[in-house]
Tab-separated table of C-alpha atoms in Angstrom:
chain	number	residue	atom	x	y	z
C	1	UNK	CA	0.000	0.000	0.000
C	2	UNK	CA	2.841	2.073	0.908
C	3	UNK	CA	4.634	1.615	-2.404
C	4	UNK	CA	0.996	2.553	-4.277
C	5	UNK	CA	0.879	5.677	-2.137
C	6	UNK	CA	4.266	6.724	-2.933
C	7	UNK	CA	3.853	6.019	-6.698
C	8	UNK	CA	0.434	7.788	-6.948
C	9	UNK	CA	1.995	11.225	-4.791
C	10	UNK	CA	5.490	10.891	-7.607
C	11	UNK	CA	3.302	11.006	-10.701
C	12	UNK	CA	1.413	13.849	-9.082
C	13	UNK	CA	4.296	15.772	-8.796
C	14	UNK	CA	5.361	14.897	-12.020
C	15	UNK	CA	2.327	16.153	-13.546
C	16	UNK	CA	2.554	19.162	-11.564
C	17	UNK	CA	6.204	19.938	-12.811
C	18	UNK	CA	5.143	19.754	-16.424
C	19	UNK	CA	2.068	21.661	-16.151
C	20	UNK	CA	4.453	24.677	-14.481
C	21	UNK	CA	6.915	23.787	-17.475
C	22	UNK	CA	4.185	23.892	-20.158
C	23	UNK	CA	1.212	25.738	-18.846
C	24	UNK	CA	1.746	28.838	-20.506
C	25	UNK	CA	2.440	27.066	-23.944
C	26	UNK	CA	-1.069	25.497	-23.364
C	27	UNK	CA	-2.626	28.565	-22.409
C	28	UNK	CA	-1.348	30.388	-25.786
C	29	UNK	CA	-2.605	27.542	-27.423
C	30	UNK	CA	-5.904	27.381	-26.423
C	31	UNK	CA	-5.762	31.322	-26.798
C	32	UNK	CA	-5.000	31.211	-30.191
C	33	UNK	CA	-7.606	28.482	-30.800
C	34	UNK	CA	-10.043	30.404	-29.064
C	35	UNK	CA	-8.903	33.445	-31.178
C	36	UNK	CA	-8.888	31.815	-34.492
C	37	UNK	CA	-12.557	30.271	-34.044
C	38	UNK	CA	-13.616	34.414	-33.243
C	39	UNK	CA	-11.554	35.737	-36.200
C	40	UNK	CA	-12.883	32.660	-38.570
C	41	UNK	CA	-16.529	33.784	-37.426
C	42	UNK	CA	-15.854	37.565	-37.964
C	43	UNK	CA	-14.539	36.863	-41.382
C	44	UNK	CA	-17.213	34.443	-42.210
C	45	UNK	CA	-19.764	38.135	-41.200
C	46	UNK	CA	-17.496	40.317	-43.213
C	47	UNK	CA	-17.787	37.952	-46.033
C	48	UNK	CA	-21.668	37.909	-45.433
C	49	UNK	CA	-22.197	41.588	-45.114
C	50	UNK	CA	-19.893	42.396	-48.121
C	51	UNK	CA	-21.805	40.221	-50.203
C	52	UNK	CA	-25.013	41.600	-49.060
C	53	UNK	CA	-23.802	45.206	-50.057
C	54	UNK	CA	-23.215	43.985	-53.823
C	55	UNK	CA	-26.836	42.859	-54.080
C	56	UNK	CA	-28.291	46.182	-52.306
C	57	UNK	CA	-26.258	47.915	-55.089
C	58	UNK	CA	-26.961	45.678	-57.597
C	59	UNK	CA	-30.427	45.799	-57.105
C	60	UNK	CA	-30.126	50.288	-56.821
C	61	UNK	CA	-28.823	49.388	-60.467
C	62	UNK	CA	-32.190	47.542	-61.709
C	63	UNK	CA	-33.824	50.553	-60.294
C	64	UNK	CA	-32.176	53.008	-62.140
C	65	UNK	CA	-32.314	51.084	-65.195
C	66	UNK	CA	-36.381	51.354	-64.423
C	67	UNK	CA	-36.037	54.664	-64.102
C	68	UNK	CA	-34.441	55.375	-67.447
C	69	UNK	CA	-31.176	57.241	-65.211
C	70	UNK	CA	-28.470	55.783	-67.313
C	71	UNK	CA	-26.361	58.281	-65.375
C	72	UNK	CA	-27.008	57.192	-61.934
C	73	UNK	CA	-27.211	53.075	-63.129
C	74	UNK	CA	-23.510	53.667	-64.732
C	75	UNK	CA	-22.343	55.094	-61.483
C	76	UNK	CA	-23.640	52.208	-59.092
C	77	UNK	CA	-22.077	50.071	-61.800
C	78	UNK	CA	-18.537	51.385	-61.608
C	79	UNK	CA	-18.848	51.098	-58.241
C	80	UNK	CA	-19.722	47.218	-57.948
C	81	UNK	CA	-17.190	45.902	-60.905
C	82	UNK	CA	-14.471	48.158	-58.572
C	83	UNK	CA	-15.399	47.003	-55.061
C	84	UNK	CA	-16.988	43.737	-55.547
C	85	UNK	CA	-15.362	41.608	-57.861
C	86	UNK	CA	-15.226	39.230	-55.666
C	87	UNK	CA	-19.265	38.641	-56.055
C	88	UNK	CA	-21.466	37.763	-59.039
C	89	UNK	CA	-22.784	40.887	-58.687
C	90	UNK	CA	-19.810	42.147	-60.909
C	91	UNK	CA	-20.766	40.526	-63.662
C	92	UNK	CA	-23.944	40.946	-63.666
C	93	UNK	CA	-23.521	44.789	-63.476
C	94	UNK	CA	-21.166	44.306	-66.331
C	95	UNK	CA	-23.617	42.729	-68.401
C	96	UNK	CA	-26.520	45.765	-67.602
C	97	UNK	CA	-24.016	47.799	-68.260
C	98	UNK	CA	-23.592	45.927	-71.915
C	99	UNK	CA	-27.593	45.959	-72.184
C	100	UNK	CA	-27.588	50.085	-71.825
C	101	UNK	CA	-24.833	50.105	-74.303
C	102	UNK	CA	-26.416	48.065	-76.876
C	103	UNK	CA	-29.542	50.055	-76.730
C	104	UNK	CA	-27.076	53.165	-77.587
C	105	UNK	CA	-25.980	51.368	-80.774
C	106	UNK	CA	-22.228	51.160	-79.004
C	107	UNK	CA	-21.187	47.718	-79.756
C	108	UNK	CA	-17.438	47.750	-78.689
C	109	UNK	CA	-18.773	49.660	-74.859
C	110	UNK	CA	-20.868	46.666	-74.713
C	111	UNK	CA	-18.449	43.701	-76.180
C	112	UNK	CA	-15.776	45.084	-73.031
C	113	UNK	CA	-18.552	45.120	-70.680
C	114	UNK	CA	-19.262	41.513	-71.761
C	115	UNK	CA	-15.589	40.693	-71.750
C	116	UNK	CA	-15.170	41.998	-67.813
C	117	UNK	CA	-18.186	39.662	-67.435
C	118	UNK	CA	-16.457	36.559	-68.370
C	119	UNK	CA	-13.333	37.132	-66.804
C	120	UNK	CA	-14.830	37.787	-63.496
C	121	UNK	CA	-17.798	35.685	-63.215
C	122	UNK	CA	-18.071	33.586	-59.760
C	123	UNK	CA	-19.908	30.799	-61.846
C	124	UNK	CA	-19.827	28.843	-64.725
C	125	UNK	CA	-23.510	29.223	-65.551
C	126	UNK	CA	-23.074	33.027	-65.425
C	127	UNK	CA	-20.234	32.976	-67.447
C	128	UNK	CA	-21.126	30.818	-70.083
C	129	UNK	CA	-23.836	33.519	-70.445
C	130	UNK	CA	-21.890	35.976	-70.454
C	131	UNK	CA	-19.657	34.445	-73.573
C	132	UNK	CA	-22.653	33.936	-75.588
C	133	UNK	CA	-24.360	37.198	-75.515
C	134	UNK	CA	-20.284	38.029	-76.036
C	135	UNK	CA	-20.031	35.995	-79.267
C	136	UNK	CA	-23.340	37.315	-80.776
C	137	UNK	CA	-22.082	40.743	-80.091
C	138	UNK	CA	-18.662	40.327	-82.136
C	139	UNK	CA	-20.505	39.003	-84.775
C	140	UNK	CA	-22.452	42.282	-85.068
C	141	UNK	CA	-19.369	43.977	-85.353
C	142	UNK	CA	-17.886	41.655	-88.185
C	143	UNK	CA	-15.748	39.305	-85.884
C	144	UNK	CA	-17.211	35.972	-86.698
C	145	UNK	CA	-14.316	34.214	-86.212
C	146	UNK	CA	-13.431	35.510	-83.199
C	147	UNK	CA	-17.091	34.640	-82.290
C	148	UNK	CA	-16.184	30.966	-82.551
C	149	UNK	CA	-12.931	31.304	-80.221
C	150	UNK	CA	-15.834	32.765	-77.524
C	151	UNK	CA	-18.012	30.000	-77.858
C	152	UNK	CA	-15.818	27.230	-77.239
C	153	UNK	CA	-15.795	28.560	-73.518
C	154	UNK	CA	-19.911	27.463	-73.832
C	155	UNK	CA	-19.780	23.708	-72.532
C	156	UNK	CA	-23.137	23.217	-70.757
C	157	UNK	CA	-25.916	21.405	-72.267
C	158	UNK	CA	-28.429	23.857	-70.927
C	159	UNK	CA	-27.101	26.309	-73.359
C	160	UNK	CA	-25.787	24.228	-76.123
C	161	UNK	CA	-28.953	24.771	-78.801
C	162	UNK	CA	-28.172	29.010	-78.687
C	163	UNK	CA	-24.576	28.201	-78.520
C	164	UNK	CA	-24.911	26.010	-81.730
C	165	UNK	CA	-27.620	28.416	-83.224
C	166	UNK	CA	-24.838	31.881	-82.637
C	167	UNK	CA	-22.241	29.357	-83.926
C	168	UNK	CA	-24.043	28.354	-87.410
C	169	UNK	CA	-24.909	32.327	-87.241
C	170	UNK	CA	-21.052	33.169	-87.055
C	171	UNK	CA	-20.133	30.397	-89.928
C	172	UNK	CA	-22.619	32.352	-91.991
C	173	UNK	CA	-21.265	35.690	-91.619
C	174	UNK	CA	-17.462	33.726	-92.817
C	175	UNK	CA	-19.470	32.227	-95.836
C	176	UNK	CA	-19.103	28.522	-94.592
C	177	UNK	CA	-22.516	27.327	-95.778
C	178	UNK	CA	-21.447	23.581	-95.013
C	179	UNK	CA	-20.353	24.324	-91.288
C	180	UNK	CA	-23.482	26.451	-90.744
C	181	UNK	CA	-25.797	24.195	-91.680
C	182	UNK	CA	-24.669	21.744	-89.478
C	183	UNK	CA	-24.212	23.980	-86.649
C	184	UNK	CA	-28.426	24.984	-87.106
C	185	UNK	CA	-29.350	21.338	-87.327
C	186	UNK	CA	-27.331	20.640	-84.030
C	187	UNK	CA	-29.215	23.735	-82.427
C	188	UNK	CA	-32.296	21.987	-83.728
C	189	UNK	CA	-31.840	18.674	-82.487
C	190	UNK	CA	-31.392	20.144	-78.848
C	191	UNK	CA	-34.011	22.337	-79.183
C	192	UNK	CA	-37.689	22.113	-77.981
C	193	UNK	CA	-40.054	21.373	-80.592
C	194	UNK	CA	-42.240	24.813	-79.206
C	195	UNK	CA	-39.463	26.860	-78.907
C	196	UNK	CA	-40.178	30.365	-79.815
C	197	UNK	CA	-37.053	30.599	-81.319
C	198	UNK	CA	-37.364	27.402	-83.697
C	199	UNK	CA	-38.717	28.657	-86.480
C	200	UNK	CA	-35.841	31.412	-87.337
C	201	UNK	CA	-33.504	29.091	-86.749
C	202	UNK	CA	-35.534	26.233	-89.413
C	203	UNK	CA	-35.172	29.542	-91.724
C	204	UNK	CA	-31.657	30.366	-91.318
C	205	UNK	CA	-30.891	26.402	-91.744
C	206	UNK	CA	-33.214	26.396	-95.328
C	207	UNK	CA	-31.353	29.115	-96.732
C	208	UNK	CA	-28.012	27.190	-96.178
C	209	UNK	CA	-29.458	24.552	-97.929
C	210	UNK	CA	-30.222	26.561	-101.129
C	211	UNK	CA	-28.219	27.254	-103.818
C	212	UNK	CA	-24.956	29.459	-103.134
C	213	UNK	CA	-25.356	33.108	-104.393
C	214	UNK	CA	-24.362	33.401	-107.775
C	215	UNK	CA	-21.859	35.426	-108.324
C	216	UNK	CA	-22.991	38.009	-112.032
C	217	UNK	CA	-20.242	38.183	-114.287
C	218	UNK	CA	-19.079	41.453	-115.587
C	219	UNK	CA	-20.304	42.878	-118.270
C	220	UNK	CA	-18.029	43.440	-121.973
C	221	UNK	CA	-16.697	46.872	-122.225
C	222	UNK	CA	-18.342	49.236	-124.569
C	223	UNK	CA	-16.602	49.728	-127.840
C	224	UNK	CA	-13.805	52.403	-127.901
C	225	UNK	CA	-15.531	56.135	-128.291
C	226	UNK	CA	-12.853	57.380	-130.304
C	227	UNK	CA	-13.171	54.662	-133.325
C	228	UNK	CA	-16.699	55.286	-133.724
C	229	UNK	CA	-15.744	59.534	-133.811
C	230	UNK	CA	-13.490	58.330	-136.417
C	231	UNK	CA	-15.912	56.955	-138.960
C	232	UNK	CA	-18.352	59.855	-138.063
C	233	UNK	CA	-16.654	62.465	-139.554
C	234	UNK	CA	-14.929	60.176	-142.362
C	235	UNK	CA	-17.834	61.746	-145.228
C	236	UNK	CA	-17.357	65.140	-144.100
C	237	UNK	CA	-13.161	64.902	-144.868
C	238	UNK	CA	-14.653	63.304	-148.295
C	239	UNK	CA	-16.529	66.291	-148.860
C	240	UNK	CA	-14.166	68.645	-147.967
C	241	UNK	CA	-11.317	66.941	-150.384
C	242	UNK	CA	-14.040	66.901	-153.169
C	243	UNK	CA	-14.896	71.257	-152.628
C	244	UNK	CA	-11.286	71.642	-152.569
C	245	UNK	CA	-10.403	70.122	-156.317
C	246	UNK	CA	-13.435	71.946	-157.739
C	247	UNK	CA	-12.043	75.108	-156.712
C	248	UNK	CA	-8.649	74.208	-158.051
């Protein structure tokens, strides 16, 4: 009993040595636990709240637009692609901001608007979007091919019948009847047989299967003005020969 007693007072003064030794190690530990779990949960609110200021000022941005004040929507704008990148408020902002320009006929305001959109959207949904309202844009402004290079960032089967319908649009505008028409009758296949959109693209498909444009060929030169002033005035030089022998 003795020996138990002694053995059970040694390890209780061991322990009590290496809690003196290593209590304050412990106590920073737990500390800095305690502190990290705080700072985590303040950072998680911070994230929170600055994600609930992008939507206020997203949704001051829809007002606007309602309100016809470009001015004021274009300022709120700025603001939220500056400040809040790091939302999907951004893009969308971008892309209103690419509707307003549109509506001004300013095609290359709205293709960089579009362009910030792709680059900085949180999601691929929103950014596949973003590319094909992109792609339709630069082929308003002649850039078919570059059109194509947009698309190929369009991967979801969600969107793939108005990716394949801008596509077939964009071999069009190159002249590739043969690519076009198969890019329509892919955007057919994956489209819904009451589609609004169904029967423009049926039309755009029947005119690549027509006959290619022919091209008129040019028409002969006229003959050479001078020859025919030539023979014109050949009787009158007769003439005048003949009145000149009589008098001699």
């Amino acid at each position: 009993m003795a020996d138990e007693i002694l053995d059970a007072h040694e390890q209780s003064e061991r322990a009590r040595r290496w809690l003196q030794e290593n209590g304050a190690s412990i106590l920073v530990g737990v500390l800095l636990a305690v502190g990290g779990i705080i700072g985590y949960d303040r950072w998680k609110d911070s994230g929170q709240n600055h994600r609930a200021e992008a939507l206020v000022k997203y949704e001051e941005v829809a007002a606007a637009i309602e309100k016809s004040d470009k001015e004021l929507a274009g300022k709120l704008i700025e603001d939220i692609k500056k400040n809040y990148q790091d939302t999907p408020h951004a893009a969308l902002a971008a892309m209103e901001a690419a509707e307003m320009a549109l509506s001004d006929q300013k095609a290359d305001v709205a293709a960089s608007e579009l362009s910030f959109a792709v680059e900085h959207a949180r999601t691929d949904a929103l950014r596949q979007l973003a590319a094909l309202r992109l792609a339709r844009v630069q082929i308003g402004q002649g850039q078919a091919q570059a059109a194509l290079k947009t698309l190929e960032k369009v991967v979801s089967e969600g969107m793939a019948a108005d990716r394949d319908t801008i596509k077939g649009d964009a071999h069009a505008a190159l002249g590739q009847r043969d690519q076009a028409l198969a890019a329509y009758e892919a955007a057919l296949t994956r489209m819904d047989v009451a589609a609004t959109q169904r029967r423009t693209v049926e039309m755009k498909r029947d005119d690549m299967r027509g006959p290619a444009p022919v091209v008129a060929e040019a028409a002969p030169p006229p003959a050479a003005a001078p020859a025919a002033r030539a023979d014109a005035s050949a009787p009158a030089a007769t003439e005048a020969a003949a009145e000149e022998s009589k008098g001699s």
